[in-house]
Amino acid sequence: MADLSVEVNRAEGNARVRLDGDLDKLTAPRLRKVLTELIAAGHVSIVIDTAALAFCDSSGLWVLVEHQREVGERGGSLALTGVQGVLRRVLDVTGLKAAFDSVLIAQK
């Protein structure tokens, strides 16, 4: 069974979200809930650390894109760091890397 750990650190208007595990159809709602709550609380500058993300499917990718749009509409930003593996390939192949304010590829 897929599992995802979502760790959040908040500061005034900013948030850092660390993902560990699989971001897929089963776990994407958990991330959606966290991001929705952060934005509702005024945290519109969000950095998502994906270095420990083992897998990401289209459901997970959609949650990221959806919330990128939402923070953008509020004058904020959503950045991805530690991007590697499946997420990196999907962002490259689909061209969605350009949809995010910043995408930092993990160093090997």
PDB file of C-alpha atoms in Angstrom:
ATOM      1  CA  MET A   1       0.000   0.000   0.000  1.00  0.00           C
ATOM      2  CA  ALA A   2       1.300   3.454  -0.947  1.00  0.00           C
ATOM      3  CA  ASP A   3       2.071   5.885   1.806  1.00  0.00           C
ATOM      4  CA  LEU A   4       3.046   9.518   1.919  1.00  0.00           C
ATOM      5  CA  SER A   5       4.482  11.525   4.773  1.00  0.00           C
ATOM      6  CA  VAL A   6       3.794  15.271   4.575  1.00  0.00           C
ATOM      7  CA  GLU A   7       5.817  17.463   6.933  1.00  0.00           C
ATOM      8  CA  VAL A   8       5.009  21.185   7.059  1.00  0.00           C
ATOM      9  CA  ASN A   9       7.037  24.077   8.461  1.00  0.00           C
ATOM     10  CA  ARG A  10       5.243  27.430   8.514  1.00  0.00           C
ATOM     11  CA  ALA A  11       6.477  30.995   8.761  1.00  0.00           C
ATOM     12  CA  GLU A  12       4.683  34.270   8.145  1.00  0.00           C
ATOM     13  CA  GLY A  13       3.237  33.903   4.642  1.00  0.00           C
ATOM     14  CA  ASN A  14       5.689  31.109   3.782  1.00  0.00           C
ATOM     15  CA  ALA A  15       5.612  27.355   4.111  1.00  0.00           C
ATOM     16  CA  ARG A  16       7.976  24.496   3.379  1.00  0.00           C
ATOM     17  CA  VAL A  17       6.388  21.116   2.704  1.00  0.00           C
ATOM     18  CA  ARG A  18       8.530  17.972   2.733  1.00  0.00           C
ATOM     19  CA  LEU A  19       7.171  14.902   0.954  1.00  0.00           C
ATOM     20  CA  ASP A  20       8.399  11.384   1.643  1.00  0.00           C
ATOM     21  CA  GLY A  21       6.970   8.306  -0.068  1.00  0.00           C
ATOM     22  CA  ASP A  22       4.525   7.901  -2.939  1.00  0.00           C
ATOM     23  CA  LEU A  23       2.350  10.701  -4.300  1.00  0.00           C
ATOM     24  CA  ASP A  24      -0.407   8.909  -6.177  1.00  0.00           C
ATOM     25  CA  LYS A  25      -4.156   8.481  -6.476  1.00  0.00           C
ATOM     26  CA  LEU A  26      -4.401   7.205  -2.899  1.00  0.00           C
ATOM     27  CA  THR A  27      -2.193   9.833  -1.241  1.00  0.00           C
ATOM     28  CA  ALA A  28      -2.813  12.926  -3.407  1.00  0.00           C
ATOM     29  CA  PRO A  29      -5.902  13.930  -1.371  1.00  0.00           C
ATOM     30  CA  ARG A  30      -3.675  14.239   1.716  1.00  0.00           C
ATOM     31  CA  LEU A  31      -1.369  16.693  -0.046  1.00  0.00           C
ATOM     32  CA  ARG A  32      -4.349  18.550  -1.542  1.00  0.00           C
ATOM     33  CA  LYS A  33      -5.794  19.043   1.957  1.00  0.00           C
ATOM     34  CA  VAL A  34      -2.480  20.328   3.354  1.00  0.00           C
ATOM     35  CA  LEU A  35      -1.904  22.765   0.488  1.00  0.00           C
ATOM     36  CA  THR A  36      -5.501  24.013   0.543  1.00  0.00           C
ATOM     37  CA  GLU A  37      -5.249  24.691   4.284  1.00  0.00           C
ATOM     38  CA  LEU A  38      -1.911  26.479   3.903  1.00  0.00           C
ATOM     39  CA  ILE A  39      -3.231  28.764   1.188  1.00  0.00           C
ATOM     40  CA  ALA A  40      -6.441  29.473   3.127  1.00  0.00           C
ATOM     41  CA  ALA A  41      -4.273  30.486   6.108  1.00  0.00           C
ATOM     42  CA  GLY A  42      -2.365  32.973   3.934  1.00  0.00           C
ATOM     43  CA  HIS A  43       0.746  30.931   3.182  1.00  0.00           C
ATOM     44  CA  VAL A  44       1.127  31.723  -0.519  1.00  0.00           C
ATOM     45  CA  SER A  45       4.877  31.307  -0.845  1.00  0.00           C
ATOM     46  CA  ILE A  46       5.304  27.539  -0.731  1.00  0.00           C
ATOM     47  CA  VAL A  47       8.374  25.387  -1.300  1.00  0.00           C
ATOM     48  CA  ILE A  48       7.760  21.669  -1.756  1.00  0.00           C
ATOM     49  CA  ASP A  49      10.781  19.472  -1.079  1.00  0.00           C
ATOM     50  CA  THR A  50      10.409  16.349  -3.219  1.00  0.00           C
ATOM     51  CA  ALA A  51      13.868  14.844  -2.599  1.00  0.00           C
ATOM     52  CA  ALA A  52      12.393  11.896  -0.657  1.00  0.00           C
ATOM     53  CA  LEU A  53       9.488  11.380  -3.059  1.00  0.00           C
ATOM     54  CA  ALA A  54       9.756   7.833  -4.397  1.00  0.00           C
ATOM     55  CA  PHE A  55       6.912   7.996  -6.926  1.00  0.00           C
ATOM     56  CA  CYS A  56       4.482  10.498  -8.440  1.00  0.00           C
ATOM     57  CA  ASP A  57       1.610   9.709 -10.797  1.00  0.00           C
ATOM     58  CA  SER A  58      -0.732  12.019 -12.701  1.00  0.00           C
ATOM     59  CA  SER A  59      -2.983  12.472  -9.650  1.00  0.00           C
ATOM     60  CA  GLY A  60      -0.083  13.806  -7.619  1.00  0.00           C
ATOM     61  CA  LEU A  61       1.162  15.968 -10.452  1.00  0.00           C
ATOM     62  CA  TRP A  62      -2.298  17.473 -10.865  1.00  0.00           C
ATOM     63  CA  VAL A  63      -2.401  18.471  -7.168  1.00  0.00           C
ATOM     64  CA  LEU A  64       0.918  20.296  -7.598  1.00  0.00           C
ATOM     65  CA  VAL A  65      -0.195  22.091 -10.785  1.00  0.00           C
ATOM     66  CA  GLU A  66      -3.595  22.964  -9.326  1.00  0.00           C
ATOM     67  CA  HIS A  67      -2.051  24.623  -6.281  1.00  0.00           C
ATOM     68  CA  GLN A  68       0.617  26.372  -8.359  1.00  0.00           C
ATOM     69  CA  ARG A  69      -2.240  28.087 -10.171  1.00  0.00           C
ATOM     70  CA  GLU A  70      -4.012  28.927  -6.928  1.00  0.00           C
ATOM     71  CA  VAL A  71      -0.990  30.572  -5.267  1.00  0.00           C
ATOM     72  CA  GLY A  72      -0.221  32.373  -8.516  1.00  0.00           C
ATOM     73  CA  GLU A  73      -3.717  33.881  -8.532  1.00  0.00           C
ATOM     74  CA  ARG A  74      -2.996  35.186  -5.013  1.00  0.00           C
ATOM     75  CA  GLY A  75       0.342  36.717  -5.994  1.00  0.00           C
ATOM     76  CA  GLY A  76       2.358  33.917  -4.427  1.00  0.00           C
ATOM     77  CA  SER A  77       4.658  31.198  -5.686  1.00  0.00           C
ATOM     78  CA  LEU A  78       5.060  27.453  -5.499  1.00  0.00           C
ATOM     79  CA  ALA A  79       8.532  25.999  -5.997  1.00  0.00           C
ATOM     80  CA  LEU A  80       9.662  22.388  -6.206  1.00  0.00           C
ATOM     81  CA  THR A  81      13.061  21.363  -4.843  1.00  0.00           C
ATOM     82  CA  GLY A  82      14.951  18.065  -4.871  1.00  0.00           C
ATOM     83  CA  VAL A  83      13.170  16.982  -8.043  1.00  0.00           C
ATOM     84  CA  GLN A  84      14.391  13.592  -9.282  1.00  0.00           C
ATOM     85  CA  GLY A  85      13.266  10.214 -10.587  1.00  0.00           C
ATOM     86  CA  VAL A  86       9.730   9.806 -11.900  1.00  0.00           C
ATOM     87  CA  LEU A  87       8.698  13.365 -11.044  1.00  0.00           C
ATOM     88  CA  ARG A  88      11.647  14.792 -12.968  1.00  0.00           C
ATOM     89  CA  ARG A  89      10.900  12.640 -16.014  1.00  0.00           C
ATOM     90  CA  VAL A  90       7.213  13.519 -15.984  1.00  0.00           C
ATOM     91  CA  LEU A  91       7.937  17.249 -15.699  1.00  0.00           C
ATOM     92  CA  ASP A  92      10.463  17.027 -18.550  1.00  0.00           C
ATOM     93  CA  VAL A  93       8.281  14.935 -20.887  1.00  0.00           C
ATOM     94  CA  THR A  94       5.082  16.931 -20.340  1.00  0.00           C
ATOM     95  CA  GLY A  95       6.738  20.355 -20.338  1.00  0.00           C
ATOM     96  CA  LEU A  96       5.052  21.095 -17.011  1.00  0.00           C
ATOM     97  CA  LYS A  97       8.338  22.188 -15.467  1.00  0.00           C
ATOM     98  CA  ALA A  98       7.575  25.622 -16.927  1.00  0.00           C
ATOM     99  CA  ALA A  99       4.262  25.732 -15.021  1.00  0.00           C
ATOM    100  CA  PHE A 100       6.091  26.154 -11.705  1.00  0.00           C
ATOM    101  CA  ASP A 101       7.832  29.248 -10.405  1.00  0.00           C
ATOM    102  CA  SER A 102      10.970  27.239  -9.718  1.00  0.00           C
ATOM    103  CA  VAL A 103      12.030  23.620 -10.178  1.00  0.00           C
ATOM    104  CA  LEU A 104      15.364  22.656  -8.604  1.00  0.00           C
ATOM    105  CA  ILE A 105      16.699  19.318  -9.760  1.00  0.00           C
ATOM    106  CA  ALA A 106      18.307  17.105  -7.093  1.00  0.00           C
ATOM    107  CA  GLN A 107      22.068  16.842  -7.288  1.00  0.00           C
ATOM    108  CA  LYS A 108      23.467  13.332  -7.470  1.00  0.00           C
TER     109      LYS A 108
END
